[in-house]
Short mmCIF file of C-alpha atoms in Angstrom, two decimals:
data_model
loop_
_atom_site.label_atom_id
_atom_site.label_comp_id
_atom_site.label_asym_id
_atom_site.label_seq_id
_atom_site.Cartn_x
_atom_site.Cartn_y
_atom_site.Cartn_z
CA MET A 3 92.36 116.61 79.15
CA ILE A 4 94.15 116.55 82.63
CA ARG A 5 91.21 117.95 84.66
CA ASN A 6 89.19 115.10 83.14
CA LYS A 7 91.43 112.39 84.21
CA PRO A 8 89.71 111.79 87.65
CA ALA A 9 86.56 111.62 86.39
CA LEU A 10 87.50 109.29 83.49
CA LEU A 11 89.09 106.96 86.03
CA PHE A 12 86.24 106.93 88.32
CA ALA A 13 83.89 106.28 85.48
CA SER A 14 85.65 103.35 83.88
CA THR A 15 86.29 101.76 87.10
CA LEU A 16 82.57 101.84 87.80
CA LEU A 17 81.73 100.44 84.68
CA ILE A 18 84.05 97.53 85.22
CA VAL A 19 82.56 96.74 88.40
CA THR A 20 78.97 96.68 87.24
CA GLN A 21 79.80 94.65 84.31
CA ALA A 22 81.87 92.01 86.12
CA SER A 23 80.38 88.51 86.74
CA SER A 24 81.88 86.31 89.31
CA GLN A 25 81.62 84.15 92.56
CA VAL A 26 80.73 86.24 95.67
CA ALA A 27 82.48 86.64 98.96
CA ARG A 28 81.75 88.74 102.02
CA THR A 29 84.13 90.14 104.48
CA LEU A 30 84.46 92.45 107.64
CA TRP A 31 87.57 94.75 107.45
CA SER A 32 88.57 96.22 110.59
CA GLY A 33 91.70 98.18 111.64
CA ALA A 34 93.24 101.06 113.58
CA GLU A 35 95.64 103.79 112.41
CA LEU A 36 98.32 105.61 114.56
CA GLN A 37 99.75 108.73 112.93
CA LEU A 38 103.21 110.01 114.20
CA PRO A 39 104.01 113.61 112.94
CA PHE A 40 107.57 114.59 113.19
CA SER A 41 107.10 117.77 111.62
CA LYS A 42 104.44 119.77 109.56
CA ALA A 43 106.09 118.03 106.43
CA PHE A 44 106.91 114.43 107.78
CA ARG A 45 105.00 111.90 109.20
CA VAL A 46 105.02 107.98 109.85
CA THR A 47 101.91 105.99 110.14
CA PHE A 48 101.22 102.47 111.69
CA SER A 49 98.25 100.38 111.29
CA PRO A 50 97.40 96.70 112.17
CA GLU A 51 94.23 95.55 110.02
CA LEU A 52 92.04 92.32 110.33
CA ARG A 53 89.76 90.96 107.61
CA LEU A 54 87.20 88.09 108.35
CA THR A 55 84.95 86.03 106.39
CA ASP A 56 81.15 85.92 106.74
CA GLU A 57 81.96 82.41 108.16
CA LYS A 58 83.86 84.30 111.04
CA ARG A 59 87.26 82.93 109.72
CA ILE A 60 90.50 85.09 109.36
CA ASP A 61 90.96 86.10 105.68
CA ASP A 62 93.83 88.55 106.13
CA PHE A 63 96.14 89.83 109.18
CA ILE A 64 98.02 93.01 108.18
CA LEU A 65 100.72 94.95 109.92
CA GLU A 66 101.79 98.14 107.74
CA ALA A 67 104.08 101.18 108.21
CA GLU A 68 104.04 104.13 106.01
CA ALA A 69 106.12 107.28 105.84
CA GLN A 70 105.10 110.44 104.07
CA LEU A 71 106.86 113.71 103.03
CA ARG A 72 104.79 116.60 102.15
CA ILE A 73 106.76 118.72 99.68
CA HIS A 74 103.46 120.28 98.33
CA LYS A 75 99.85 119.43 98.27
CA LEU A 76 100.42 118.14 94.81
CA LEU A 77 103.67 116.39 95.69
CA GLN A 78 103.58 114.05 98.63
CA PRO A 79 106.12 111.08 97.88
CA THR A 80 105.25 108.11 100.24
CA ILE A 81 106.92 104.57 100.92
CA SER A 82 105.44 101.81 102.91
CA TYR A 83 106.17 98.23 104.14
CA ARG A 84 103.34 95.65 104.78
CA TYR A 85 103.73 92.25 106.46
CA TYR A 86 100.77 90.06 105.86
CA ARG A 87 99.35 86.61 106.41
CA PHE A 88 96.30 85.55 104.39
CA TYR A 89 94.49 82.31 103.74
CA ASP A 90 92.88 80.43 100.67
CA ASP A 91 91.60 77.16 100.71
CA PRO A 92 91.41 75.09 104.07
CA GLY A 93 94.99 74.09 105.07
CA GLU A 94 96.63 76.48 102.72
CA TYR A 95 97.95 79.89 104.04
CA PHE A 96 100.46 82.58 102.71
CA ASN A 97 102.86 84.89 104.27
CA GLY A 98 103.61 88.00 102.52
CA GLN A 99 105.78 91.16 102.46
CA ARG A 100 105.11 94.18 100.26
CA LEU A 101 107.02 97.09 99.60
CA GLY A 102 105.57 100.26 97.92
CA ALA A 103 106.57 103.59 96.61
CA GLY A 104 104.18 106.38 95.50
CA ILE A 105 102.87 109.91 95.02
CA ASN A 106 99.91 111.30 96.87
CA SER A 107 98.33 114.70 95.72
CA SER A 108 95.15 116.70 97.08
CA VAL A 109 93.25 119.53 96.06
CA GLU A 110 90.63 121.23 97.79
CA LEU A 111 87.45 123.04 96.18
CA GLY A 112 85.48 124.54 98.80
CA ARG A 113 83.69 121.80 100.77
CA ILE A 114 85.11 118.85 98.34
CA LYS A 115 88.47 117.29 98.75
CA LEU A 116 89.83 115.61 95.66
CA THR A 117 92.84 112.99 96.53
CA ASN A 118 94.79 110.95 93.90
CA ARG A 119 97.29 108.29 94.70
CA ILE A 120 99.66 106.47 92.24
CA TYR A 121 101.59 103.68 93.79
CA TYR A 122 104.02 100.81 92.70
CA PHE A 123 103.99 97.75 94.80
CA HIS A 124 106.59 94.87 95.03
CA ARG A 125 105.21 91.84 96.87
CA LEU A 126 107.05 88.61 97.99
CA ILE A 127 104.63 85.83 99.05
CA ASN A 128 105.69 82.48 100.74
CA ARG A 129 103.04 79.97 100.26
CA TYR A 130 102.67 77.09 102.51
CA GLY A 131 100.25 74.06 102.94
CA TYR A 132 100.24 71.75 100.00
CA GLY A 133 104.09 72.45 99.78
CA TYR A 134 106.20 75.50 99.60
CA SER A 135 106.96 78.14 96.99
CA ILE A 136 107.86 81.86 96.72
CA GLU A 137 105.97 84.08 94.24
CA THR A 138 106.85 87.66 93.16
CA ARG A 139 104.43 90.15 92.24
CA ARG A 140 104.66 93.73 90.67
CA GLN A 141 101.77 95.93 90.56
CA LEU A 142 100.73 99.29 89.90
CA ARG A 143 97.69 101.09 91.47
CA GLU A 144 95.81 104.11 91.17
CA GLY A 145 93.13 105.57 93.30
CA ILE A 146 90.82 108.46 93.23
CA LYS A 147 88.93 109.65 96.39
CA ILE A 148 86.21 112.42 96.63
CA THR A 149 85.43 113.64 100.28
CA TYR A 150 82.61 116.24 101.01
CA ASN A 151 82.37 118.24 104.32
CA ILE A 152 78.50 118.63 105.27
CA ARG A 153 77.94 121.99 106.39
CA ARG A 154 77.24 122.50 110.22
CA THR A 155 77.79 118.70 110.87
CA LYS A 156 81.03 116.53 111.56
CA LEU A 157 80.16 113.97 108.89
CA GLU A 158 82.26 113.69 105.91
CA PRO A 159 80.94 111.34 103.17
CA PHE A 160 83.34 110.09 100.45
CA VAL A 161 83.65 107.88 97.45
CA GLN A 162 86.62 106.32 96.09
CA ALA A 163 87.80 104.33 93.07
CA GLU A 164 90.77 102.27 92.63
CA ILE A 165 92.28 100.22 89.92
CA TYR A 166 95.27 97.54 89.89
CA TYR A 167 97.40 96.82 86.98
CA ASP A 168 99.69 93.77 87.07
CA ILE A 169 103.22 94.20 85.61
CA SER A 170 104.77 90.87 87.05
CA PRO A 171 107.37 89.57 84.55
CA ASP A 172 105.76 86.06 84.34
CA ARG A 173 102.09 87.47 83.69
CA ASN A 174 100.57 89.16 81.07
CA HIS A 175 100.66 92.95 81.81
CA GLU A 176 96.77 93.58 82.36
CA PHE A 177 94.17 95.02 84.99
CA SER A 178 94.04 92.57 87.85
CA ARG A 179 91.72 94.25 90.28
CA VAL A 180 88.97 97.22 90.66
CA ARG A 181 87.36 98.49 93.81
CA ILE A 182 84.62 100.98 94.61
CA ARG A 183 84.25 102.33 98.09
CA THR A 184 81.78 104.59 99.63
CA GLY A 185 81.56 105.66 103.39
CA LEU A 186 81.83 108.53 105.93
CA GLU A 187 84.22 109.73 108.34
CA TYR A 188 83.14 110.94 111.77
CA PRO A 189 85.72 112.98 113.67
CA PHE A 190 85.67 112.78 117.49
CA SER A 191 88.15 115.39 117.78
CA LYS A 192 90.83 117.22 115.85
CA ARG A 193 93.11 114.23 116.19
CA SER A 194 90.67 111.20 116.34
CA SER A 195 88.02 109.90 113.98
CA ILE A 196 86.09 106.78 112.85
CA ASP A 197 85.74 105.52 109.17
CA LEU A 198 82.84 103.56 108.01
CA PHE A 199 82.53 102.17 104.55
CA PHE A 200 80.99 99.74 102.21
CA GLN A 201 83.27 98.40 99.28
CA ILE A 202 82.93 96.33 96.10
CA GLN A 203 85.98 94.48 94.70
CA ASP A 204 86.29 92.50 91.51
CA LYS A 205 89.10 90.24 90.48
CA LEU A 206 89.68 90.64 86.71
CA ASN A 207 91.29 88.63 83.99
CA THR A 208 91.50 85.39 85.97
CA SER A 209 90.13 81.98 85.35
CA ASN A 210 88.62 82.27 88.83
CA PRO A 211 86.90 85.67 89.04
CA LEU A 212 85.56 86.69 92.48
CA ARG A 213 83.39 89.62 93.59
CA THR A 214 83.86 90.64 97.29
CA TYR A 215 81.49 92.93 99.34
CA THR A 216 83.22 94.33 102.44
CA ILE A 217 81.89 96.35 105.46
CA GLY A 218 84.77 98.23 107.04
CA ILE A 219 85.33 100.08 110.39
CA PHE A 220 88.58 101.99 111.11
CA TYR A 221 89.67 103.99 113.84
CA ASN A 222 92.24 106.85 113.34
CA GLN A 223 94.48 108.50 115.88
CA LYS A 224 96.97 111.34 115.16
CA LEU A 225 99.38 112.40 117.87
CA PRO A 226 100.12 116.31 118.12
CA THR A 227 103.03 117.79 115.95
CA PRO A 228 106.10 118.39 118.05
CA LYS A 229 106.89 122.03 118.57
CA PRO A 230 110.22 123.17 117.49
CA LYS A 231 112.59 123.66 120.56
CA SER A 232 113.42 127.18 121.43
CA VAL A 233 117.28 127.99 121.35
CA ASP A 234 118.47 130.47 123.79
CA ILE A 235 121.35 132.73 122.45
CA GLU A 236 123.66 134.09 124.86
#
């Protein structure tokens, strides 16, 4: 049963996406990620991101920091902080802060790498424009990612499925969002790479459903892991 969990999550997510009916939006998502390893077991990542609509208008501006401790390949606790500014109707914008905590795990089966992430997010949203208000949102999120290393090439295609579950106290506890993403990673070197992807996202259980098609490009840079300092013994 446990072995079939990733396949079940991916299949159910794909089914929800293909059945959803909604309005349509298109965005371009770009960003950069800088990874700072303090040791082989602990790292911190910084990433600025920008999302644009098909009308070349800013949809989201994001600044995020994440810290991860690698205890085992199946046990990688992670905490994160995100500041973001996003827009809705003309003249109305939001500032948000998001705290997250979760567990990452990964398994390699030959050239296939399977990654699973379970996260809890607590969001605080300040709303401006037609007045001022503060909203609190709590959310669970799970994602499955499958990456394949093509023999004799640098290309690593991947497919990813994510589903969101809203547990905010003032709302019905239900699925709120689902994503399917496919793309590829191209490494320039051992420490730098670029990700290109196409994503479909659906808002669920809302009176204003929305399907978003996104093209994304991300640049990733990893600094070298510091070597332990030698200790002279007199």
